[in-house]
Structure formats: C-alpha cells, structure tokens
Short mmCIF file of C-alpha atoms in Angstrom, two decimals:
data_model
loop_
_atom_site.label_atom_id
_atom_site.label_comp_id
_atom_site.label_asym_id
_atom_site.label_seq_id
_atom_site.Cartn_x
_atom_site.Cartn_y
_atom_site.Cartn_z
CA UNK W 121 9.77 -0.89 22.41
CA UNK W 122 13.14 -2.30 20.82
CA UNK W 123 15.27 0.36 22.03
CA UNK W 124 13.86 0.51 25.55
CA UNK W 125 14.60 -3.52 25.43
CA UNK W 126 18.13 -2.31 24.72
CA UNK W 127 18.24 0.21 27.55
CA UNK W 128 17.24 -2.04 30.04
CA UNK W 129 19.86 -4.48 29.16
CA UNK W 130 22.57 -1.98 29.01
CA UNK W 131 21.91 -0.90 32.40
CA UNK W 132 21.73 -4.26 34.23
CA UNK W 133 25.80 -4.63 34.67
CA UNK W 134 24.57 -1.02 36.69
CA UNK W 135 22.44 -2.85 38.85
CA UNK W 136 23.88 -5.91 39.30
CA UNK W 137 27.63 -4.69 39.95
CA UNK W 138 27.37 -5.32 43.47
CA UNK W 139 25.11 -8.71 43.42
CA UNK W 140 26.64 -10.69 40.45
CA UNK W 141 28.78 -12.49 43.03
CA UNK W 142 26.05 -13.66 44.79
CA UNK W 143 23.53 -16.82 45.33
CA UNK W 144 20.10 -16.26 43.38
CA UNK W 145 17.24 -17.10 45.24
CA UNK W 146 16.69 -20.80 46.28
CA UNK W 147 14.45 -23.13 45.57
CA UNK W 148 12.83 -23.18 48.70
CA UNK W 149 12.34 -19.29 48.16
CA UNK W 150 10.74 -19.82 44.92
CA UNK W 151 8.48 -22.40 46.23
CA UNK W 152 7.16 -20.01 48.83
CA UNK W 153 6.66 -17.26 46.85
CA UNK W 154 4.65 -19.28 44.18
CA UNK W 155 2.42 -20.51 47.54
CA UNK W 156 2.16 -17.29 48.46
CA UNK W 157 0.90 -16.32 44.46
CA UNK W 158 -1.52 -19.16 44.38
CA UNK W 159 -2.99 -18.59 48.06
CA UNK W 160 -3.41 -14.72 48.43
CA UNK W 161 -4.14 -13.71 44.64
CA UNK W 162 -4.61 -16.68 42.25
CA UNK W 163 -6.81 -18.56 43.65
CA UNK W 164 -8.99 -16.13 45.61
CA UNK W 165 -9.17 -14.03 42.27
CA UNK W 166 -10.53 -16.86 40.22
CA UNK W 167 -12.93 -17.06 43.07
CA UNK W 168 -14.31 -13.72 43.35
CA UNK W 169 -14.71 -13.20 39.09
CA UNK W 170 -16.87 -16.36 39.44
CA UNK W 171 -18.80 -15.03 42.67
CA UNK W 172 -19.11 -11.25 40.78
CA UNK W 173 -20.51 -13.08 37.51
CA UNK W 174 -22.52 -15.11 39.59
CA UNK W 175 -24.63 -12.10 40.96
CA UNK W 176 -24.29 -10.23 37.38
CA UNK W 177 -26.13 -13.37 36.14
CA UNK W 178 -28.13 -13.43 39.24
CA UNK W 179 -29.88 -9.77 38.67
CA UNK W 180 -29.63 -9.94 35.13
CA UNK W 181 -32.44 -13.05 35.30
CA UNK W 182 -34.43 -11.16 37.70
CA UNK W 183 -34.69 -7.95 35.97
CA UNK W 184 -35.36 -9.71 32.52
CA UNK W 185 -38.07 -11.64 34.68
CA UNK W 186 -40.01 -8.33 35.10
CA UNK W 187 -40.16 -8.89 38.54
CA UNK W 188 -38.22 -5.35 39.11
CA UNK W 189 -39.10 -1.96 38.10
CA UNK W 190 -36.86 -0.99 35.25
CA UNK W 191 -35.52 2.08 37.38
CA UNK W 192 -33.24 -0.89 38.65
CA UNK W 193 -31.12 -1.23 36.04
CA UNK W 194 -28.28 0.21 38.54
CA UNK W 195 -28.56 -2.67 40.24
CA UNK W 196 -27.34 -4.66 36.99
CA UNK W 197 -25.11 -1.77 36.39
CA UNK W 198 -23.40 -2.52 39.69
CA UNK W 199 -23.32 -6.08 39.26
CA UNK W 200 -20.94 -5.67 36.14
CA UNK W 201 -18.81 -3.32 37.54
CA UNK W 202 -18.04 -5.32 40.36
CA UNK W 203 -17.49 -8.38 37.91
CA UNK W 204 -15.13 -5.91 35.70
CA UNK W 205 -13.13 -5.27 39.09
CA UNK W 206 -12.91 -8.92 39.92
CA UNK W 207 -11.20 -9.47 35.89
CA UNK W 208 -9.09 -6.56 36.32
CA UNK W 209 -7.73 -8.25 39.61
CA UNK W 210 -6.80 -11.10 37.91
CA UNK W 211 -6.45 -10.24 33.98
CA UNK W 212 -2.14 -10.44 34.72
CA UNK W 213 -2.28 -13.57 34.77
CA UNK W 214 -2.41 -15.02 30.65
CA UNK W 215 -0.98 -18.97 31.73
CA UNK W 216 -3.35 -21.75 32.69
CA UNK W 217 -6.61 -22.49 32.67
CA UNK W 218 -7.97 -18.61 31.23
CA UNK W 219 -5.04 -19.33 27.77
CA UNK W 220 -7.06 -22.61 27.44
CA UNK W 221 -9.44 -22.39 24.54
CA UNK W 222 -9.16 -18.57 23.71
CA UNK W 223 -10.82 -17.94 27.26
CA UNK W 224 -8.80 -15.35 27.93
CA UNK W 225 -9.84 -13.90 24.38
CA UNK W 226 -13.67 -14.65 25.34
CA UNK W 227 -13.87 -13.11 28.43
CA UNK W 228 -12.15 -10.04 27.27
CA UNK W 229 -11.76 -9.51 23.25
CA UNK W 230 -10.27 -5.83 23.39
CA UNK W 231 -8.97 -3.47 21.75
CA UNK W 232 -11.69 -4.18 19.25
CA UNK W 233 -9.57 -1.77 17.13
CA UNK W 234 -11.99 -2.48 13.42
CA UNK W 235 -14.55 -2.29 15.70
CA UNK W 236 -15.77 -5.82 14.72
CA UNK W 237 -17.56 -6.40 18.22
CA UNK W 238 -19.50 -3.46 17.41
CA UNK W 239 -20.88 -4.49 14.56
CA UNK W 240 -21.54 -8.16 15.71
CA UNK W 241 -23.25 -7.28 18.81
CA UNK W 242 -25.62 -5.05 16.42
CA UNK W 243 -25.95 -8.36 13.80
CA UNK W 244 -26.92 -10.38 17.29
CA UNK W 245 -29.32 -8.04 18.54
CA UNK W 246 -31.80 -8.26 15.32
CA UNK W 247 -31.70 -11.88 15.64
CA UNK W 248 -35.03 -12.20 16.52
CA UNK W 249 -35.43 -15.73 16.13
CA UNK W 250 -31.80 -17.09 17.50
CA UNK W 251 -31.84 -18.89 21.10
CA UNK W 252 -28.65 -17.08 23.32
CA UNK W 253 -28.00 -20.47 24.69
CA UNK W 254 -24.64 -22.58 25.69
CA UNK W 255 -24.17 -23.75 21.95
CA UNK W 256 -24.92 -20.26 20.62
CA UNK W 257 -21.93 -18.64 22.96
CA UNK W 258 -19.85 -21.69 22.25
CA UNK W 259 -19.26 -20.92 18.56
CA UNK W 260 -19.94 -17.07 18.50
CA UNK W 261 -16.54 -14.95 17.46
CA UNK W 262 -14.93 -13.86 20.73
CA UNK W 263 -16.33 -10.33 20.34
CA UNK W 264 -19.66 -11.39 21.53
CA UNK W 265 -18.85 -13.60 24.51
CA UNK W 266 -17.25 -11.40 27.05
CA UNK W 267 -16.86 -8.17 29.26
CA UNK W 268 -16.95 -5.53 25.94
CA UNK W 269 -19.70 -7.15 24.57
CA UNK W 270 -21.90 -7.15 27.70
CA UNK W 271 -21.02 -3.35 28.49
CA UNK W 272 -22.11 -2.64 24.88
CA UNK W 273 -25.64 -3.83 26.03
CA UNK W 274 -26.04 -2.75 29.00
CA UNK W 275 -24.67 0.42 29.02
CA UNK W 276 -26.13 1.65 25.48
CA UNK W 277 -28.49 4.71 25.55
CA UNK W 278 -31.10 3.18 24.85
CA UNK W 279 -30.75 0.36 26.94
CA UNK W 280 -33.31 1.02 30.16
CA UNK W 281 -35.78 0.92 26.64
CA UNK W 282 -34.73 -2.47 24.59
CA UNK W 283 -33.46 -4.42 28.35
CA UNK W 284 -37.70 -5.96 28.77
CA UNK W 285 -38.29 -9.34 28.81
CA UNK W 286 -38.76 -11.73 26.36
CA UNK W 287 -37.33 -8.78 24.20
CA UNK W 288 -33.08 -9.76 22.08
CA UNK W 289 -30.82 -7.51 24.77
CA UNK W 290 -32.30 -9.62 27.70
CA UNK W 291 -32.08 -12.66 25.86
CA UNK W 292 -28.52 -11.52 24.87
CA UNK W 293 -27.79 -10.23 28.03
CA UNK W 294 -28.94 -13.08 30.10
CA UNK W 295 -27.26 -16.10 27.79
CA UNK W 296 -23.97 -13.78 27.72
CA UNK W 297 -23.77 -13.71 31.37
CA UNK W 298 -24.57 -17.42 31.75
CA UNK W 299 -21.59 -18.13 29.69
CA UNK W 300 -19.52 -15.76 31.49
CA UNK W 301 -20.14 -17.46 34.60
CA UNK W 302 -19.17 -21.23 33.20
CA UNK W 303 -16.08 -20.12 31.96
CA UNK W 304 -15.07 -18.39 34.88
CA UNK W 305 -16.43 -21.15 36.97
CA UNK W 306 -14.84 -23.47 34.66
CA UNK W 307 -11.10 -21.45 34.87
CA UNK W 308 -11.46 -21.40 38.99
CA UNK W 309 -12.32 -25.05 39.12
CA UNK W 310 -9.35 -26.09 36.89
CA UNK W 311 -6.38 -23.85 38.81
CA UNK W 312 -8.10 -25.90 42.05
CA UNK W 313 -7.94 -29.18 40.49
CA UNK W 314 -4.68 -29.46 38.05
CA UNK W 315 -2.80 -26.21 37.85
CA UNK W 316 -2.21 -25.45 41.62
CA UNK W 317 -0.55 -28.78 41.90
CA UNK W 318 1.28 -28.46 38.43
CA UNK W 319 2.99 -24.87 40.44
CA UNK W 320 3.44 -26.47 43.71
CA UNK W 321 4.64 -29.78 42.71
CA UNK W 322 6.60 -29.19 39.88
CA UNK W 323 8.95 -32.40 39.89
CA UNK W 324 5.56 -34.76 39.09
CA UNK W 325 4.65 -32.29 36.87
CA UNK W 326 5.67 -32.21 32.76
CA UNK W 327 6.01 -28.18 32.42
CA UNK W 328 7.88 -27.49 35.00
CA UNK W 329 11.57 -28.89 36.14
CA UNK W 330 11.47 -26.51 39.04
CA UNK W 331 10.02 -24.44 41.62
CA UNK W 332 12.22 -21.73 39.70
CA UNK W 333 10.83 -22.94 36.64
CA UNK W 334 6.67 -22.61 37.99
CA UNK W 335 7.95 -18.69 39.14
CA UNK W 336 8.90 -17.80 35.41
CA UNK W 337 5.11 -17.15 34.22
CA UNK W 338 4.20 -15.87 37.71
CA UNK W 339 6.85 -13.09 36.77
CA UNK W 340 5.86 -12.73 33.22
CA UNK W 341 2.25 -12.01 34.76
CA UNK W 342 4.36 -9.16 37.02
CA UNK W 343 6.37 -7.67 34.44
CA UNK W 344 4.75 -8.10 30.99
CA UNK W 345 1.09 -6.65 31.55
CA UNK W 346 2.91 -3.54 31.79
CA UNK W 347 3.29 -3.38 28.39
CA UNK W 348 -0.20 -4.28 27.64
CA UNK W 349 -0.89 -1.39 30.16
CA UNK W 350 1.19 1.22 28.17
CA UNK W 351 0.56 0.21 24.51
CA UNK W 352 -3.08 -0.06 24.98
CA UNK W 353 -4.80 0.90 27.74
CA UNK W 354 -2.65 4.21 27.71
CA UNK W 355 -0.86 4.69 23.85
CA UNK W 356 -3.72 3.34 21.64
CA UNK W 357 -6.49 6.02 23.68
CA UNK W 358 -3.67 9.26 23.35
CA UNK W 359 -2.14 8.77 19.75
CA UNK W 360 0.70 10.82 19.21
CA UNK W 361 -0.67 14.36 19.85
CA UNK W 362 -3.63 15.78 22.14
CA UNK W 363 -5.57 16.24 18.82
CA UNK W 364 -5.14 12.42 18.37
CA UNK W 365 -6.66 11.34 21.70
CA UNK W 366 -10.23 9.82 22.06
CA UNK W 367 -11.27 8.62 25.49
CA UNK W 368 -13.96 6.12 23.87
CA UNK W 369 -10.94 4.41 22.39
CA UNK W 370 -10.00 3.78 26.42
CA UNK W 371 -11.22 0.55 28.16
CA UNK W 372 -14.82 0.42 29.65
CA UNK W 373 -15.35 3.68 28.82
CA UNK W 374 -19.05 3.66 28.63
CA UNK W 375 -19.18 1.50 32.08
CA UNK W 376 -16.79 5.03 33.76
CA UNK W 377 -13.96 2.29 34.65
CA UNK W 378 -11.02 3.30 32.45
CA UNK W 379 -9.15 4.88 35.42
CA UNK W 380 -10.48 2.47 37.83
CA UNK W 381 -9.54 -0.36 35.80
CA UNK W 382 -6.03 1.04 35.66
CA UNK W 383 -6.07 1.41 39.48
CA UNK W 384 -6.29 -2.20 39.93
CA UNK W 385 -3.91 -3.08 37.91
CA UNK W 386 -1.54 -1.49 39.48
CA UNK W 387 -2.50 -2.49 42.39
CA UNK W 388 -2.58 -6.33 41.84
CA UNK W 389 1.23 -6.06 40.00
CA UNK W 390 2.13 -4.29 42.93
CA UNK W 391 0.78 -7.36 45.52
CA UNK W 392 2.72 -9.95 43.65
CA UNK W 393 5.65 -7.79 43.66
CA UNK W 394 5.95 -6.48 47.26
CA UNK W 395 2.26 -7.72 48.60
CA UNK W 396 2.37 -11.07 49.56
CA UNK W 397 3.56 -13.14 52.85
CA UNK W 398 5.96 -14.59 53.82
CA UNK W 399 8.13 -14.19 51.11
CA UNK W 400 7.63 -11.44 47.79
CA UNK W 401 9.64 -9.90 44.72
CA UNK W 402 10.92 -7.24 46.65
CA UNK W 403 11.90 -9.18 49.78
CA UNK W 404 14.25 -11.54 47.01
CA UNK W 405 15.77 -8.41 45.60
CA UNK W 406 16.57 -7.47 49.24
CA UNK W 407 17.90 -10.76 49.99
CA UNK W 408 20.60 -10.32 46.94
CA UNK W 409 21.82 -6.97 48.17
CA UNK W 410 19.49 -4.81 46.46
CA UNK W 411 17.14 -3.03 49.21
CA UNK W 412 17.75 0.89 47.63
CA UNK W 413 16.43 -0.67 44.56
CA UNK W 414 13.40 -2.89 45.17
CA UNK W 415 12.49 0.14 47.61
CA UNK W 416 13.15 1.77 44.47
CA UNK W 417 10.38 0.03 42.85
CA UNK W 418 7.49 0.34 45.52
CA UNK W 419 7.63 3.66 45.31
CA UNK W 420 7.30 3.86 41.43
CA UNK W 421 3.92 1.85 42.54
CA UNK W 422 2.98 3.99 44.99
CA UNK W 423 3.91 6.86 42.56
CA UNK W 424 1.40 6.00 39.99
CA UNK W 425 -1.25 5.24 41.96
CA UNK W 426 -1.28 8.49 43.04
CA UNK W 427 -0.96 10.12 39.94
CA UNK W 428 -4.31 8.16 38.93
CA UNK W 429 -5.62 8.93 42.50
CA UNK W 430 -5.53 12.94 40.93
CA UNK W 431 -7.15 12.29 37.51
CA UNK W 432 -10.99 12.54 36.52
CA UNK W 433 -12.67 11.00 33.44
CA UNK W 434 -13.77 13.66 30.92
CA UNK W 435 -17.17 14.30 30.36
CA UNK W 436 -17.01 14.55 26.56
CA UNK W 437 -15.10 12.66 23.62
CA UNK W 438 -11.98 15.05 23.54
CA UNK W 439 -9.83 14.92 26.52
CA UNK W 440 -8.85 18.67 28.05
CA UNK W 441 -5.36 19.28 28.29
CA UNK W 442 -5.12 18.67 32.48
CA UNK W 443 -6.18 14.90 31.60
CA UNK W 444 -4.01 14.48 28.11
CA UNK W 445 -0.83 15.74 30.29
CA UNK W 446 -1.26 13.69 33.22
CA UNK W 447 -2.11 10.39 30.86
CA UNK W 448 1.26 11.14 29.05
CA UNK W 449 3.18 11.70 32.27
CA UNK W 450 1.22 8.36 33.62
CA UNK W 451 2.70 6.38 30.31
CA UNK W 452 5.82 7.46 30.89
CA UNK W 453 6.04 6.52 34.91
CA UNK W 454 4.67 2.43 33.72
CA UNK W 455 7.49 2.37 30.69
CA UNK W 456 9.65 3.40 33.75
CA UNK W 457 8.17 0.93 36.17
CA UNK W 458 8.69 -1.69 33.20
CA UNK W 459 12.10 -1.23 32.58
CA UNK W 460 12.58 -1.48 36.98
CA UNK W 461 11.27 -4.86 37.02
CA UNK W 462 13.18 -6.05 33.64
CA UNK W 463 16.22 -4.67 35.61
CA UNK W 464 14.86 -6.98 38.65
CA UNK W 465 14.26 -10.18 36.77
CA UNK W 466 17.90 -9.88 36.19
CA UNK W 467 19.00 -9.79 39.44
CA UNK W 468 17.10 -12.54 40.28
CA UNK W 469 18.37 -14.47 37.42
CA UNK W 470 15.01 -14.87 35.70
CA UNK W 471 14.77 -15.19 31.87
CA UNK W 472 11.20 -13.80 30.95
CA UNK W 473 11.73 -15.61 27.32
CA UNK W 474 10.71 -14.05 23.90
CA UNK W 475 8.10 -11.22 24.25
CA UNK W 476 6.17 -10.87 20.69
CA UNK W 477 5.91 -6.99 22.16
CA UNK W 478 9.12 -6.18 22.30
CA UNK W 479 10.13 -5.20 18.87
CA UNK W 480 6.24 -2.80 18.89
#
C-alpha cells in the first residue's frame, strides 16, 4: 500500500497541471455538499438500519413466540438481510455517533481473522442459565453483539432445529437483535440531535473551524473504505494464489451477501461522489477544470459495478477459476478507483490526514 501511496502522489502535478492556478472550492460549496451528505445519505441511512433492525427484532420475537410454523424462518432470514443492506449503505461512514463506544466495532466485529467470534458465540450458546439481556450485550466482547454474530445463529445448519422457544439461540437471537436495534436507534438519534448541527454549523461547533473542515471526514468516508474494500473484503478471501482462496473467509458468506454487500458499497461511494443534489464530488472537480477526469471516475464506478453485475457466488469452499479471475481483476479496478479519488482530493485541496493503512 506504501508504494501505491507514492504513485498517487507522483502523479498529482499530472493532474493538477492545468488547475493549480485556480480557486478550490468555496465555502459555500462545501457547505452544500455536506447538506446534501447529511440529507440524502446520512441521515436517511441511520434511519433505515434502525427501521431494518426494527423488523429483524420484530419477527425474531414472533417466531421465538411459537406463534409461527418454523418453515418461516425465511421470514427472519429476510429480515437480516435487509438489515445487512441497510449497514452496508451506511458502513463508509467510521466518524460520529457509530466511532462512539466501539459501536462501530459492535455492530460489525469482522474479519474475525482467529476466529474468536466463533468460538464465543459457541461458549454463549451452552449458557443455559445466562439471561441475553441489555447488561449481558453491554459487556459481552464485540464478537457477540453484532451482524457476524447474528448470521452465525441464524444461518447455522442446524438452526431451523435449536431456533424454538424458550430454547439459548432464541434467547441469543432475540437479546442480540434487541441490542442491535438500541444502538442503531441510539447512533440515528445522536447524528439528529448533535452531529448534524456540529457539520452544518461548524463555527459554534469545537471540531470543526470550517465548512471545509466538516467535508474532510465526509471524504475520508469516500475515499478510505476503499481500502477496507480491497484489503479485506477482496485480498484477505483470495490470498496470493487461486489455491489460497476460501470464499468462507468473504463477508456474510453463509447469509449469500458477499457480492451483494460489495454492490452497495460501491454504490453508496459512488452517491457521495457523483450522487447527490445540488452540488457533489464530481460536480467540484468539474468546477476546477477537471470534467475528463471526474467523468473519468464515474465510469470506474460504473465499471465495477458491472463487473460484480457478471459474477456468481460459488457453491462450494474453493472458488473455480471464472470467479478467482474476475475477483482479482475486481481488486485491481478498486486499487485503481482508490488511487482516482486520492488524485481528486488533491485537486480539491483536501488533506485526508494519516491513514494507519497506508504503509499495509
């Protein structure tokens, strides 16, 4: 990762040869593109993870009620997956309310590379006498309070067996998704209440000295998940070789949303760079001169989306070589895409800070 840091900064006199002499965006531009952040993704994605574990929580009490026949367990099984999709939405952003407290940590603890969560959730599980309650989630390790440990439940083989009431993996299941649901509710009600006006009203705020200054994380939330994108949701699962891959090393794997996880993403990078109204990344980049290159930069978007649109999960462990190949070719297109916006903060005059990732 050190020597594509290098790269990219050797190539920015490139791309800024014919926009160095020119104003950076305004403050009045930055203060309408962090409005437009909060209003059309932020806020509503906060929202909907809250609404999503809401209903997860919702069917999970009325299955473990008995009140359903157990062939319903899709039911549940759709619940999460729509709650995963609502995270994945929203999972960019690692400032505010969800760094409070290890939330973000909580609500997703992965890779689980020692697989630790593994054997907690199994430790939990033969609790027979332990109550799954606030206080119990409150202290557990972070590998049994979010999204990996709930998949481990209710997507284990012999789950449509062990999920009965009164019986640990409801009573698991059921104070798991309770807690899920207060800390997203808990994250949502906190960007309403303190952090919107921290980003909107940054002179009577203390983190902030500028509307330039609220745009900095919004942009780390753009540029940096790309990274976390490449070195794990992509590198970790494909090792160095096609002998080295293992899809259950991928993320939700046993839910089927590895790919579709990826998907959205993309696609939530790609609204805060060229998605949102009135004002976005790419319209700023056209504003300094630079319209072949932030058009440059959609399509890369549009690029990898398709690629995913052509993949299938494998059916087995191993990954065939059709999948490996278009993986590798997908890895290399996002360390691409990566470099691109790097390239792009500079034009913009935007200092991302220290990144602990890029000397990996």
């Amino acid at each position: 990762m050190l020597k594509k840091y290098y790269l990219s900064a050797l190539a920015l006199p490139l791309v800024l040869s014919s926009t160095w002499l020119q104003a950076e965006p305004d403050e009045q531009q930055w203060q309408t593109y962090n409005t437009a952040a909060l209003e059309q993704q932020i806020l509503p994605g906060y929202q909907a993870l809250e609404t999503h574990l809401d209903t997860l929580h919702g069917r999970l009490e009325t299955y473990c009620s008995g009140q359903v026949d157990s062939s319903q367990l899709s039911e549940v099984h759709q619940a999460y997956r729509e709650s995963m999709d609502a995270w994945q939405a929203i999972q960019h952003v690692q400032f505010g309310p969800v760094s409070l407290f290890m939330r973000n940590y909580a609500l997703h603890y992965w890779p689980d590379k020692r697989g630790t969560g593994a054997r907690q959730v199994r430790s939990a599980l033969n609790q027979t006498e332990t109550e799954y309650d606030a206080e119990y989630f409150r202290e557990a390790s972070v590998s049994l309070q979010g999204f990996p440990a709930m998949e481990r439940v209710l997507f284990a083989p012999e789950a449509k067996s062990l999920l009965m009431p009164g019986q640990n993996y409801c009573r698991f299941a059921e104070g798991l998704s309770q807690h899920m649901l207060t800390t997203a509710s808990e994250i949502n009600q906190e960007w309403q209440e303190e952090q919107k006006q921290q980003m909107l009203q940054p002179e009577s705020s203390q983190y902030f000295a500028s509307h330039k200054a609220a745009a900095v994380p919004l942009m780390k939330s753009l540029v940096e998940p790309l990274l976390v994108i490449e070195d794990y949701k992509l590198d970790y699962v494909l090792g160095d070789s096609p002998e080295e891959a293992r899809w259950k090393r991928s993320e939700s794997w046993r839910s089927g949303q590895t790919l579709s996880n990826l998907q959205i993403n993309l696609r939530s990078l790609q609204q805060l760079y060229s998605g949102l109204e009135p004002v976005n990344i790419k319209t700023l980049l056209a504003a300094e001169g630079e319209e072949d290159f932030a058009e440059k930069i959609d399509r890369q978007f549009d690029h990898l989306q398709k690629q995913l649109a052509a993949m299938s999960p494998p059916d087995r462990p191993q990954l065939d070589q059709k999948l490996d190949r278009q993986l590798r070719e997908l890895e290399t297109g996002i360390s691409d895409l990566y470099e691109q916006l790097e390239l792009a903060m500079g034009v913009l005059n935007i200092q991302l800070g220290f990144n602990s990732r890029d000397g990996d």
